[in-house]
Every structure is written in C-alpha cells, then in structure tokens.
Amino acid sequence: YRNWVINAFNRDLPYDEFLRDQLAGDLVQPMDEERLPATGFLAIGTKILAEQDPVKKRADIVDEQLDTIGRVFLGLSIGCARCHDHKFDPIPTRDYYAMAGIFHSTTIGDRELTGDKFTAQGKLLKDKLAEITASIADLNRTFTRQHALEWEAEAIDRGNVIVLTNGYGKGIGIIGDRGKGEHWAEYDVKITHPGTHILELRYAAKDARPGQIKIDGKPLSENAISETTGEWGPSNQRWHIEGKADLSLGQHVLRIESKPLMSHIDKVRLSAVDPTNAVLKSVEELHALKADRIKTKAALRNAKPMTMAVRDGQVKNSPINRLGNPHDHGEKVPRGFLTGVGSAVGNAPEKNSGRLELADWITSPDHPLTARVIVNRVWHWHFGRGLVGSPDNFGTTGQRPRNLSLLDHLARRLIADKWSLKKLHRYIMLSKTYRMGTVSNPGAINGFPLRRLEAEAFRDALLQASGTLNHEVPPHSSLKIISQNPTHVTLARNRRAYEEYPYRSVYLPIVRSHVYDLFTLLDFPNATTPVGKRANTTVPTQALMMMNSPFLIKQAAAVAESVRKTKNPLDELYLRLFARPATQEERSESIEFIKNATKRKDERHAWTLLCQTLLASNESLYLR
C-alpha cells in the first residue's frame, strides 16, 4: 500500500481517482493489480487483536475506518456520532450507521495479485516446481536393500515426543509433537554389517514440518522430514529417503529432531547398500532437488505476492447501536451517506456494499469539502500552516479559514485541472506569495514561519550529507523488524536495523507500539490515528540524542571523512550541509574548534565533532 501511494503521487494520479481507488479499488473497472493494493487504506488500520468480543472488535474496526475517512478526506469527526447525534456538526447517529453498514458489508483480508506481469513468471515457476516434485517422487523409488534394519518409530529409547499406539489407525502407531516446541526422539541402533547405509522414514504430513536427523551427533540431513503426503491419516503414510551415512560395526545413536511441530512418523529403516549402487548418487541428487524446490517455492510466493486489501462481503444494513454498544441494537438503517453534507443522494445499492458509490459521492465536484481539505493540506505542507489551521477538522469546532476566498479559488482550480496535484503544487510554488523572501520583506515570516524538519526528513538529510542515502526503491520486504512481544534484545536489534538501513525513511516499517527512537524524539506522530498537523516540541532529550546518538556520530564521521579529501574542506562542509559557503567568522571559529579538539584526541575526531555540531545546529534542523 505504501508503495502504491508513492507511485500514485509520482505519476500524478488525479486526486479523485486516488481517493476512489483507496475506498473501492476492487470495485472500479477494470480492477487490476494497480488498483487492488490501494484498498490497503481500509485494511491497515489499528485492530485490537487481544479483544475477546468479536462483535465489539468488528464494530471498533468499522469505527476506525469511518473516523479515518472522515478526518482524512472530509475534515470531519464522524466518529463522534457513534453514540449520539454529533453535538456540533450536522451528523446524526442515523448517518453514522448508514455509513457503518457499508463497511460491515466489507471484509478485510490478504488478496493475491494476479496481473499479467505476475502470471507469466508464476507459470514458469509452477512448471519448474512440478518437474522438481516429479523428479523427487521418481528418486524415492524402491531399491534392493541389504541387511535392512526396520522398526516402529514409537519404539523410542529416549525423547520427549508423543507416542500414539492406538487411535491413529489399525495396527499403526506413530510419534508426533506435544504442541509447539523442540521435539526429539533417539534410537540405539546396532550395526552388524558396516558400510554405507540409506536412512528412510515412513510418515504422513499434510503440511511440511521439516526437521533434522543426526547419527552419533553428526547431522545426516538438515532439511529432513520436509515432504508432504496430502493428509495426516494412515492412508497417507509414505516412505521417504532422508540421507546416507557410513556406519561402523557396533552401537550408534539415531536422533530425529523437529520444531515447532512434527510430522506423523510411523516407521524407520536403515539399509546397507553397495557403495557402487546407483541409489547413492540418487540420494545426493535428491538433496539437491529438495534445496532447489525450497528456492522455487519462495520465488513462486514472491512472483504472486499477497496484499492487504478488502472485498465486498455479506451485504447487510447496520442497526443503530444504542450508546455505541454493539450488543444493544435499535432499528436498522439503510446503507447510505451523510445527509447534511454534500449533494443529496439516495441509499446504497441493494446488491453491493456501496463503497464505490460512497467514493463517487466524496469525489463529486459538487462536494463542499473534499477539494478544499486536500488543497488546505498541500498549503499546510508548503507553508507550515494551512489556510485552515485545523487540517483534520473543518467542522464548527475547527478553525475558520484565514483566507476563505483563496481556499475556494484553489479548490476550484484543482477541480478545473482535473484534480492534478502536481499542477496544484506548481501553481502554489510559482506564486509571488511562496517566492517572497524574508530578507527584503521581513513581514513574510508571518506567512512562512520557521519550522523544524520532520523526523523522516532529518534522517534522510543525515544520510544524504554522509553520502550513504540510497534513492532507489528498496527490495521487497528487505527490512525485518520484530514487532510481536519484543524484548530489550530484539528492540536493540530493531534499532540497529533501522540505523543500518540506507533507504529513505518513508520505506522504514512503522511498528505502532514501538516507533523508532529517533522518530519518537523528533515528534513523529501517533501512528494509530490520523494526524494532519504534527506537534513540535523542544525538550532536553532531543539535545541529548544529538550529542550521544551512535547513528548521528556515525553519519558525522562519514561527512568528515568525505569533506577532508576535498581542496577546501570547510567550504565543502558548509555547502553540503547549508547550501552556502562558510562566512569569515564561521571559518575562524571552525579552525579554532578543530585546533582545540585535535589536542584532545586527533584531527579525524576533531572533524567528526565539528560535523556533528553543525548537523545538530538550528540551520541544519530548521527550514527558513
């Protein structure tokens, strides 16, 4: 979804289509792989997974969707009407549940991308996988066994596996797991005919549960017990060659390990074979094929990636929940839209959720809010303050426009330009208002206040200055972050992963419950709710971070190492960080700083300290 949003802005997808795809990309025709990820907007909201009441959980998810749509696209706090008629804005409770019915008729889940660019590659990989599977089946053929030792898997000498001797199948016992964990079984085996042996296991498995097999503590097979047989039952028990080993005369210990779960293992067989037997070559080929199959399956999963998305589910109207209680139902309300805002419309269609019609209603050129809300957001990000100071609230409790005529003009201009945001940016940035300088016109500072770089932009600026920023789109799922129940160890590992990641900050994963420390300290917004206007604090921990952050010091050292190689390092440093040469006063102070710092350690360290100081300065942190 994130990549879809970035691509949409880059190709200047008209804003009305941008919005429509996010609300109903799966219903817009033609529906292709370019539209489906857009509905991640509805799918990635916060969900309280620990909620034990499924009815309440579903109602809360719908409430979050409505609240986000209202704030982001309409600048309205629709969520207030969940329990009662909105006290300030014209949103009755009936309208809330009319819209809620649309999203109660929508299901959230992973959907496979099936566009042409995935189909061709997927077919090649599927054909390859079929060939590998057939070859593996062919190699698991019967061969002449000499001095075979065969026993029931449940006849263990040591282990912690579950042993099932009845209840599985007539005359069949198995070993299995006791639930998630590390499971193992050991067998004492007496070899009477030394030489090369083939190990086989007979087991059933609907899903692959790979493990490891060792003989006398030495691994025989790292990816053992990895086959599937269709189902778990007795009729699906099959023999599988697991590997070969050279065994001496006497006693040996065979150990089978599997975690977190184990297949249903029925029998074990060790057979001596002639060293010249073709089956030995087959075993080696078998291991190579299994490794190739694992890689091919992984490639196939990536060839047809899944995306978080939505689809129409069981179409139904929502009852009014008295006082917002999902278990206390009042009358049912036909699915529809806000009656007090925008053009008058009827109810949603009977046979579908109504999401597409909702999107059409919101993006109608006649709608009084949609164009004005996005125009105000664009103005806010260019000037640091919107024409409406409360970008998420255009209601009666929000701030009144500072220049209503200008807001209306820009909204009409956006619609006339076919909702092109790039044209809107260009129109604003080429205006006299935007290009006004504070040097010749000190009063301009009132329209363009001093503002600090956002956390993401500051991190990107550090990487850019040090020469380590990679401007490319990162590979799919290239950064792994522990998000579930992290410990202090995994949190430290997460932080290192963030700090070693060379790509732009927009590509960093955001774990809502554990936001990256650098972002948190620099006022990254609450990731669980829409935030159109970020807080801007100045606290001691920010200064301490600038002084002690290993990440900042590392970037400062990279900058120092780079500029020291140039002909005029001080000018290069100031040009790189501030886009201007150093003044005579700055030059004198910097030379003195380096001289004094060199006495304490060395010149390289002195330059690092200077770069760190300038990176933490107001001119580096603030836009002017």
XYZ file of C-alpha atoms in Angstrom:
624
model
C 0.000 0.000 0.000
C 2.813 2.405 0.875
C 4.490 1.808 -2.488
C 1.158 2.287 -4.252
C 0.706 5.702 -2.594
C 4.228 6.799 -3.565
C 3.762 5.635 -7.163
C 0.377 7.355 -7.358
C 1.890 10.706 -6.391
C 4.848 10.219 -8.728
C 2.619 9.569 -11.751
C 0.214 12.333 -10.714
C -2.816 10.082 -10.421
C -5.771 12.509 -10.315
C -6.768 13.024 -6.699
C -10.370 11.928 -7.234
C -9.127 8.631 -8.723
C -6.517 8.378 -5.958
C -9.283 8.584 -3.369
C -11.703 6.330 -5.276
C -9.104 3.580 -5.632
C -8.434 3.564 -1.899
C -12.092 3.237 -0.976
C -13.202 0.945 -3.789
C -10.254 -0.076 -5.974
C -11.544 -3.645 -6.022
C -14.898 -2.448 -7.432
C -13.627 0.058 -10.016
C -13.463 -1.373 -13.529
C -11.079 -2.530 -14.720
C -9.854 -3.925 -11.413
C -6.173 -4.830 -11.803
C -3.045 -5.251 -9.685
C -2.542 -1.476 -9.797
C -5.834 -0.793 -8.029
C -6.111 -3.635 -5.525
C -3.231 -2.584 -3.205
C -4.894 0.843 -2.850
C -7.604 -0.680 -0.663
C -4.871 -1.321 1.896
C -6.023 2.106 3.135
C -9.064 0.353 4.629
C -7.145 -2.751 5.708
C -4.113 -1.466 7.623
C -5.917 0.397 10.393
C -5.401 -0.398 14.048
C -7.004 -3.586 15.327
C -7.102 -4.707 18.956
C -6.177 -8.350 18.380
C -6.492 -9.130 22.088
C -10.181 -8.139 22.047
C -12.135 -11.231 23.153
C -15.512 -9.950 21.950
C -15.651 -10.449 18.145
C -18.763 -8.277 17.772
C -17.154 -5.347 19.572
C -13.900 -5.891 17.685
C -15.703 -5.661 14.351
C -17.606 -2.544 15.430
C -14.340 -0.906 16.553
C -12.664 -1.674 13.205
C -15.567 -0.097 11.304
C -15.486 2.892 13.662
C -11.762 3.385 12.953
C -12.417 3.210 9.202
C -15.197 5.807 9.386
C -13.212 8.097 11.673
C -10.170 7.955 9.373
C -12.188 8.548 6.189
C -13.937 11.469 7.839
C -10.778 13.173 9.109
C -8.531 12.466 6.127
C -10.835 13.172 3.182
C -13.627 15.339 4.608
C -12.048 17.079 7.576
C -14.927 15.864 9.789
C -15.023 13.932 13.065
C -17.645 11.371 12.050
C -16.718 9.045 14.921
C -18.442 11.364 17.412
C -21.807 10.172 16.098
C -21.264 6.535 17.102
C -23.023 7.032 20.439
C -25.278 10.065 19.810
C -26.069 12.762 17.301
C -22.991 14.920 16.760
C -23.226 17.793 19.223
C -21.727 20.398 16.898
C -21.718 19.266 13.255
C -24.720 18.094 11.163
C -24.042 14.360 11.528
C -26.905 12.417 13.140
C -26.382 8.924 14.538
C -28.505 7.510 11.700
C -25.968 8.804 9.167
C -23.114 7.194 11.113
C -24.769 3.763 10.975
C -25.851 4.270 7.370
C -22.145 4.583 6.521
C -21.186 1.847 9.011
C -23.385 -0.590 7.088
C -21.163 -0.059 4.035
C -18.109 -1.253 5.947
C -19.930 -4.011 7.812
C -20.610 -5.290 4.280
C -16.867 -5.223 3.520
C -14.359 -7.878 4.587
C -10.630 -7.404 5.199
C -8.046 -9.986 4.177
C -4.967 -10.788 2.111
C -5.621 -10.992 -1.628
C -3.346 -12.360 -4.311
C -2.105 -10.047 -7.056
C -2.930 -11.791 -10.333
C -1.931 -9.279 -13.003
C -0.250 -10.288 -16.252
C 3.235 -9.403 -15.003
C 2.793 -11.978 -12.203
C 1.015 -14.650 -14.276
C 3.822 -15.276 -16.779
C 6.546 -15.593 -14.167
C 4.297 -17.657 -11.934
C 3.560 -20.154 -14.713
C 7.259 -20.738 -15.371
C 7.916 -21.310 -11.674
C 4.892 -23.601 -11.317
C 6.097 -25.711 -14.240
C 9.570 -25.889 -12.716
C 8.125 -26.860 -9.329
C 6.073 -29.643 -10.937
C 9.185 -31.028 -12.642
C 11.169 -30.972 -9.395
C 8.349 -32.677 -7.487
C 8.076 -35.398 -10.140
C 11.848 -35.964 -10.029
C 11.788 -36.264 -6.243
C 8.972 -38.807 -6.417
C 10.914 -40.766 -9.016
C 14.063 -40.813 -6.881
C 12.107 -42.067 -3.858
C 11.809 -45.411 -5.662
C 12.275 -48.857 -4.191
C 15.788 -50.274 -4.379
C 17.459 -53.517 -3.354
C 18.068 -53.425 0.382
C 20.755 -55.454 2.122
C 20.684 -56.221 5.831
C 17.810 -53.764 6.393
C 17.006 -52.732 9.958
C 13.375 -51.628 10.270
C 11.461 -50.675 13.403
C 8.397 -48.807 14.624
C 9.037 -45.115 15.209
C 7.233 -45.235 18.534
C 9.837 -47.691 19.929
C 11.978 -44.806 21.178
C 14.818 -45.225 23.659
C 14.773 -41.588 24.720
C 12.805 -38.493 23.770
C 10.017 -36.051 24.527
C 7.708 -36.791 21.600
C 4.153 -38.001 21.993
C 3.770 -41.739 21.325
C 0.429 -42.843 19.915
C -0.011 -46.620 19.795
C -3.759 -46.739 19.292
C -6.418 -44.450 17.966
C -4.457 -43.439 14.873
C -5.003 -46.410 12.582
C -5.414 -50.171 12.873
C -2.031 -51.681 13.623
C -0.265 -48.339 13.152
C 1.470 -46.333 15.837
C 3.203 -43.003 15.356
C 5.290 -40.373 17.095
C 4.265 -36.737 16.946
C 4.550 -33.456 18.799
C 3.037 -32.219 22.062
C 2.398 -28.774 20.649
C 4.864 -26.064 19.744
C 8.393 -26.614 20.991
C 11.533 -28.641 20.340
C 10.722 -32.323 19.839
C 13.166 -35.205 19.625
C 13.406 -38.984 19.665
C 16.536 -41.165 19.969
C 17.090 -44.780 18.986
C 20.001 -47.062 19.908
C 20.923 -48.918 16.727
C 23.317 -51.897 16.490
C 25.053 -52.171 13.107
C 26.107 -55.706 12.223
C 27.239 -55.031 8.663
C 29.448 -51.924 8.467
C 29.429 -49.714 5.402
C 27.204 -47.235 3.607
C 23.582 -47.127 4.776
C 20.463 -45.383 3.461
C 18.020 -43.965 6.016
C 14.294 -43.896 5.236
C 11.341 -42.601 7.233
C 7.710 -43.500 6.716
C 5.423 -40.595 7.663
C 2.297 -38.631 6.775
C 2.126 -34.858 6.525
C -0.459 -32.511 5.083
C 1.897 -29.568 5.627
C 5.687 -29.595 5.586
C 7.212 -29.832 9.067
C 10.948 -30.044 8.383
C 13.401 -31.213 10.997
C 16.910 -32.578 11.409
C 18.345 -36.107 11.639
C 21.637 -36.902 13.396
C 23.677 -40.069 13.782
C 26.097 -40.035 16.701
C 25.594 -36.277 16.959
C 26.558 -35.601 13.334
C 23.873 -34.166 11.027
C 22.685 -36.599 8.401
C 20.132 -34.267 6.880
C 19.447 -30.595 7.699
C 16.127 -30.400 5.865
C 14.715 -33.792 6.759
C 11.051 -34.803 7.148
C 10.146 -31.998 4.739
C 7.845 -33.843 2.341
C 4.047 -33.645 2.227
C 1.760 -36.600 1.523
C -1.647 -34.944 1.151
C -3.144 -35.560 4.597
C -2.191 -36.641 8.128
C -4.011 -40.014 8.210
C -2.747 -43.626 7.981
C -3.642 -43.948 4.286
C -1.209 -41.125 3.519
C 1.851 -42.757 5.108
C 4.729 -42.848 2.602
C 8.384 -43.910 2.643
C 10.929 -41.134 2.042
C 14.694 -41.338 1.578
C 16.305 -38.951 4.063
C 20.035 -39.457 3.512
C 23.068 -41.723 3.659
C 25.751 -42.400 6.245
C 28.888 -44.553 6.580
C 28.369 -46.602 9.753
C 30.964 -48.743 11.534
C 30.353 -52.033 13.272
C 28.684 -51.677 16.654
C 26.364 -49.331 18.524
C 25.109 -45.976 17.143
C 22.539 -43.368 18.180
C 19.991 -42.106 15.673
C 18.254 -38.843 16.663
C 15.221 -37.241 14.976
C 14.510 -33.586 15.788
C 11.681 -31.314 14.743
C 10.421 -27.890 15.818
C 7.974 -26.357 16.365
C 5.842 -29.300 15.134
C 6.485 -32.843 13.869
C 5.022 -34.969 11.089
C 3.249 -38.258 11.938
C 6.209 -40.683 11.761
C 5.318 -44.374 11.571
C 8.499 -46.346 10.771
C 12.296 -46.019 10.496
C 14.524 -48.074 8.194
C 18.322 -48.325 7.794
C 19.550 -50.368 4.843
C 23.094 -51.263 3.888
C 23.859 -50.690 0.210
C 26.679 -51.421 -2.160
C 28.864 -48.273 -2.384
C 28.647 -48.509 -6.178
C 24.844 -48.676 -6.083
C 23.154 -46.002 -8.212
C 20.876 -45.181 -5.286
C 23.775 -43.346 -3.574
C 24.019 -40.959 -6.473
C 20.245 -40.651 -6.330
C 20.375 -39.578 -2.667
C 22.811 -36.781 -3.482
C 20.616 -35.713 -6.376
C 17.588 -35.896 -4.091
C 19.076 -33.412 -1.601
C 19.931 -31.011 -4.419
C 16.384 -31.249 -5.750
C 14.880 -30.584 -2.319
C 17.029 -27.481 -1.909
C 16.007 -26.303 -5.374
C 12.357 -26.901 -4.522
C 12.601 -24.694 -1.414
C 14.071 -21.851 -3.507
C 11.469 -22.295 -6.223
C 8.592 -22.203 -3.728
C 9.974 -18.986 -2.226
C 10.300 -17.457 -5.701
C 6.733 -18.513 -6.508
C 5.422 -16.805 -3.372
C 7.169 -13.583 -4.398
C 6.054 -13.937 -8.006
C 2.455 -13.753 -6.826
C 2.636 -11.572 -3.740
C -0.273 -11.061 -1.397
C -1.537 -7.618 -0.487
C -3.662 -6.447 2.418
C -6.947 -5.453 0.803
C -10.719 -5.599 1.087
C -13.601 -7.121 -0.827
C -17.382 -6.994 -0.613
C -18.686 -9.490 1.899
C -22.217 -10.292 3.029
C -24.221 -7.184 2.204
C -26.249 -6.007 5.185
C -27.576 -2.898 6.853
C -26.340 -1.941 10.288
C -28.635 -1.398 13.269
C -28.157 1.679 15.412
C -26.125 0.652 18.476
C -27.625 2.392 21.459
C -24.929 4.490 23.162
C -22.451 2.821 20.802
C -22.921 -0.614 22.412
C -22.674 -3.221 19.596
C -24.824 -5.639 21.665
C -27.718 -3.204 22.170
C -29.453 -2.869 18.808
C -32.020 -0.331 17.724
C -33.637 -0.033 14.307
C -31.706 -0.938 11.175
C -30.615 1.932 8.936
C -30.355 1.598 5.132
C -26.775 1.982 3.925
C -26.056 5.496 2.718
C -24.022 8.686 3.204
C -24.102 11.893 5.214
C -27.396 13.679 4.624
C -26.305 17.088 5.908
C -23.107 17.374 3.855
C -22.717 17.428 0.102
C -25.303 16.790 -2.567
C -28.460 14.862 -1.720
C -28.187 11.175 -2.693
C -30.188 8.028 -2.170
C -29.262 4.845 -0.369
C -26.538 2.417 -1.388
C -27.404 -0.324 -3.945
C -29.044 -3.472 -2.591
C -26.585 -5.963 -4.110
C -23.217 -4.496 -3.115
C -21.663 -2.747 -0.152
C -21.980 0.777 -1.532
C -18.256 1.604 -1.228
C -17.970 2.629 -4.874
C -20.991 4.878 -4.563
C -19.525 6.347 -1.353
C -16.287 7.108 -3.217
C -18.253 8.726 -6.075
C -20.166 10.856 -3.559
C -16.986 12.036 -1.809
C -15.207 12.857 -5.092
C -18.125 14.658 -6.684
C -17.023 18.123 -7.902
C -20.075 19.469 -6.058
C -18.893 18.143 -2.689
C -18.104 21.146 -0.473
C -15.270 19.542 1.500
C -13.108 17.088 -0.456
C -11.222 19.513 -2.731
C -10.888 22.154 -0.006
C -9.482 19.660 2.503
C -6.703 18.413 0.195
C -5.884 21.930 -1.029
C -5.511 23.025 2.587
C -3.193 20.094 3.324
C -0.956 20.981 0.369
C -0.816 24.610 1.529
C -0.040 23.435 5.078
C 2.960 21.365 3.971
C 4.348 24.147 1.785
C 3.940 26.962 4.283
C 3.984 25.173 7.652
C 0.445 26.375 8.385
C -2.780 25.755 6.484
C -5.326 28.288 5.331
C -7.478 26.382 7.826
C -5.352 25.880 10.923
C -7.064 22.587 11.834
C -6.462 20.436 8.708
C -8.339 17.423 10.126
C -11.336 19.449 11.322
C -13.372 21.671 9.006
C -16.317 21.425 11.385
C -17.671 24.080 13.712
C -15.087 23.218 16.385
C -12.221 23.696 13.925
C -10.538 26.968 12.995
C -12.072 29.321 10.458
C -10.145 29.906 7.194
C -7.665 32.777 7.254
C -8.473 33.453 3.605
C -11.713 31.797 2.515
C -11.611 33.294 -0.985
C -8.145 31.864 -1.615
C -9.206 28.449 -0.306
C -12.229 28.430 -2.627
C -10.123 29.609 -5.565
C -7.540 26.844 -5.110
C -10.263 24.191 -4.714
C -11.935 25.296 -7.974
C -8.544 25.390 -9.668
C -7.773 21.812 -8.561
C -11.049 20.518 -9.996
C -10.600 22.515 -13.222
C -7.118 20.946 -13.594
C -8.748 17.502 -13.411
C -7.626 17.006 -9.797
C -3.907 17.147 -10.695
C -1.888 17.638 -7.518
C 1.309 18.333 -9.461
C -0.359 21.275 -11.164
C -1.556 22.498 -7.770
C 1.985 22.284 -6.351
C 3.359 24.149 -9.341
C 0.668 26.846 -9.126
C 1.390 27.478 -5.428
C 5.177 27.345 -5.681
C 5.349 29.743 -8.629
C 3.165 32.269 -6.830
C 4.535 35.555 -5.514
C 3.370 34.522 -2.037
C 5.532 31.389 -1.968
C 8.597 33.058 -3.536
C 8.549 36.043 -1.179
C 11.850 36.348 0.726
C 12.198 37.415 4.344
C 15.362 39.424 3.683
C 13.643 42.032 1.514
C 10.285 41.584 3.229
C 10.608 40.737 6.949
C 6.821 40.537 7.270
C 6.827 37.415 5.081
C 7.880 35.372 8.108
C 4.256 35.611 9.297
C 3.113 33.645 6.262
C 6.047 31.256 6.222
C 7.020 30.578 9.853
C 10.308 28.969 10.837
C 9.752 25.215 11.147
C 11.806 22.187 12.043
C 12.401 19.308 9.662
C 10.157 16.323 10.256
C 11.870 13.288 11.788
C 11.938 11.384 8.487
C 13.341 14.332 6.528
C 16.046 14.896 9.147
C 17.148 11.253 8.963
C 17.218 11.424 5.151
C 19.231 14.655 5.311
C 21.816 12.957 7.543
C 22.195 10.052 5.115
C 22.341 12.410 2.129
C 25.053 14.529 3.747
C 27.122 11.448 4.569
C 26.734 10.087 1.034
C 25.080 6.849 2.165
C 21.465 7.533 1.137
C 20.150 5.093 -1.479
C 17.454 6.840 -3.554
C 16.202 3.614 -5.147
C 13.065 1.729 -4.117
C 14.240 -0.992 -1.689
C 13.770 -4.685 -2.499
C 10.525 -6.279 -1.377
C 10.460 -6.967 2.379
C 14.134 -6.102 2.691
C 13.993 -4.994 6.344
C 12.829 -7.450 9.002
C 11.610 -5.966 12.268
C 10.435 -7.850 15.374
C 7.014 -6.410 16.160
C 5.298 -9.029 18.324
C 6.241 -9.068 22.023
C 9.741 -7.621 21.516
C 12.322 -7.926 24.295
C 15.042 -5.398 25.107
C 17.354 -7.530 22.960
C 15.071 -7.509 19.909
C 14.343 -3.797 20.359
C 18.082 -3.117 20.251
C 18.307 -5.308 17.146
C 15.427 -3.348 15.581
C 17.227 -0.080 16.273
C 20.400 -1.347 14.602
C 18.354 -2.465 11.597
C 16.787 0.996 11.299
C 20.169 2.727 11.580
C 21.890 0.479 9.040
C 19.064 0.843 6.514
C 20.341 3.038 3.639
C 16.986 3.833 2.027
C 14.699 6.833 2.524
C 12.745 6.963 5.763
C 9.408 6.627 4.003
C 10.366 2.980 3.387
C 11.039 2.195 7.055
C 8.465 -0.076 8.696
C 6.454 1.633 11.426
C 5.611 -0.601 14.385
C 2.812 1.310 16.090
C 3.656 0.098 19.590
C 7.441 0.568 19.246
C 8.246 3.521 16.997
C 11.933 4.026 16.130
C 13.616 6.087 18.896
C 14.945 8.812 16.589
C 11.449 9.381 15.223
C 9.849 9.428 18.662
C 12.269 12.065 19.960
C 11.634 14.302 16.945
C 7.840 14.324 17.303
C 6.841 11.545 14.912
C 3.020 11.495 15.120
C 0.842 8.922 16.842
C 0.795 6.053 14.345
C -2.630 4.813 15.467
C -4.664 7.826 14.332
C -4.726 10.387 11.503
C -2.522 13.396 12.275
C -2.717 16.271 9.808
C -0.729 18.705 11.951
C 2.264 17.395 13.868
C 3.276 18.580 17.306
C 6.568 20.452 17.554
C 8.302 20.201 20.906
C 11.695 21.272 22.206
C 12.841 19.041 25.054
C 16.213 18.114 26.642
C 16.138 14.538 25.325
C 16.422 15.890 21.777
C 19.675 17.671 22.630
C 20.971 14.569 24.407
C 20.192 12.494 21.326
C 22.075 14.945 19.103
C 25.092 14.675 21.432
C 25.126 10.918 22.045
C 23.334 9.103 19.220
C 25.689 6.487 17.673
C 23.753 6.891 14.421
C 24.320 10.658 14.310
C 28.004 10.279 15.245
C 28.458 7.660 12.509
C 26.951 9.967 9.879
C 29.062 12.884 11.142
C 32.204 10.745 10.807
C 31.241 9.835 7.223
C 30.705 13.502 6.352
C 34.043 14.433 7.937
C 35.928 11.708 6.086
C 34.401 12.843 2.798
C 34.980 16.602 3.068
C 38.538 16.251 4.370
C 39.523 14.813 0.997
C 38.472 17.979 -0.848
C 40.558 21.053 -1.681
C 38.580 23.415 0.591
C 37.025 21.176 3.270
C 35.300 23.948 5.255
C 33.580 25.398 2.188
C 32.642 21.901 1.055
C 31.172 21.161 4.506
C 29.044 24.302 4.636
C 27.917 23.902 1.032
C 26.914 20.312 1.684
C 25.020 20.998 4.913
C 23.686 24.529 4.408
C 23.938 25.121 0.629
C 26.183 28.137 1.194
C 29.898 28.807 1.834
C 31.149 29.492 5.331
C 31.340 33.112 6.437
C 34.677 34.511 7.550
C 33.545 34.369 11.187
C 32.396 30.741 10.832
C 35.671 29.853 9.149
C 37.731 31.337 12.004
C 35.595 29.649 14.679
C 35.741 26.292 12.888
C 39.523 26.399 12.535
C 39.848 27.226 16.241
C 37.403 24.437 17.128
C 39.370 21.849 15.132
C 42.661 23.033 16.614
C 41.426 22.670 20.217
C 39.638 19.344 19.600
C 42.727 17.871 17.895
C 44.729 18.413 21.082
C 42.324 16.152 22.996
C 42.470 13.236 20.565
C 43.329 13.596 16.861
C 42.350 15.580 13.783
C 39.936 12.966 12.421
C 37.987 13.018 15.684
C 38.044 16.837 15.682
C 36.456 16.990 12.235
C 33.802 14.459 13.304
C 32.933 16.666 16.294
C 32.654 19.718 14.051
C 30.382 17.897 11.599
C 28.233 16.558 14.442
C 27.894 20.080 15.871
C 26.791 21.511 12.534
C 24.390 18.635 11.857
C 22.727 19.351 15.216
C 22.572 23.108 14.625
C 19.401 25.095 14.027
C 20.371 25.782 10.421
C 20.510 22.041 9.809
C 17.288 21.295 11.692
C 15.068 24.154 10.561
C 13.636 25.317 7.248
C 13.961 29.045 6.651
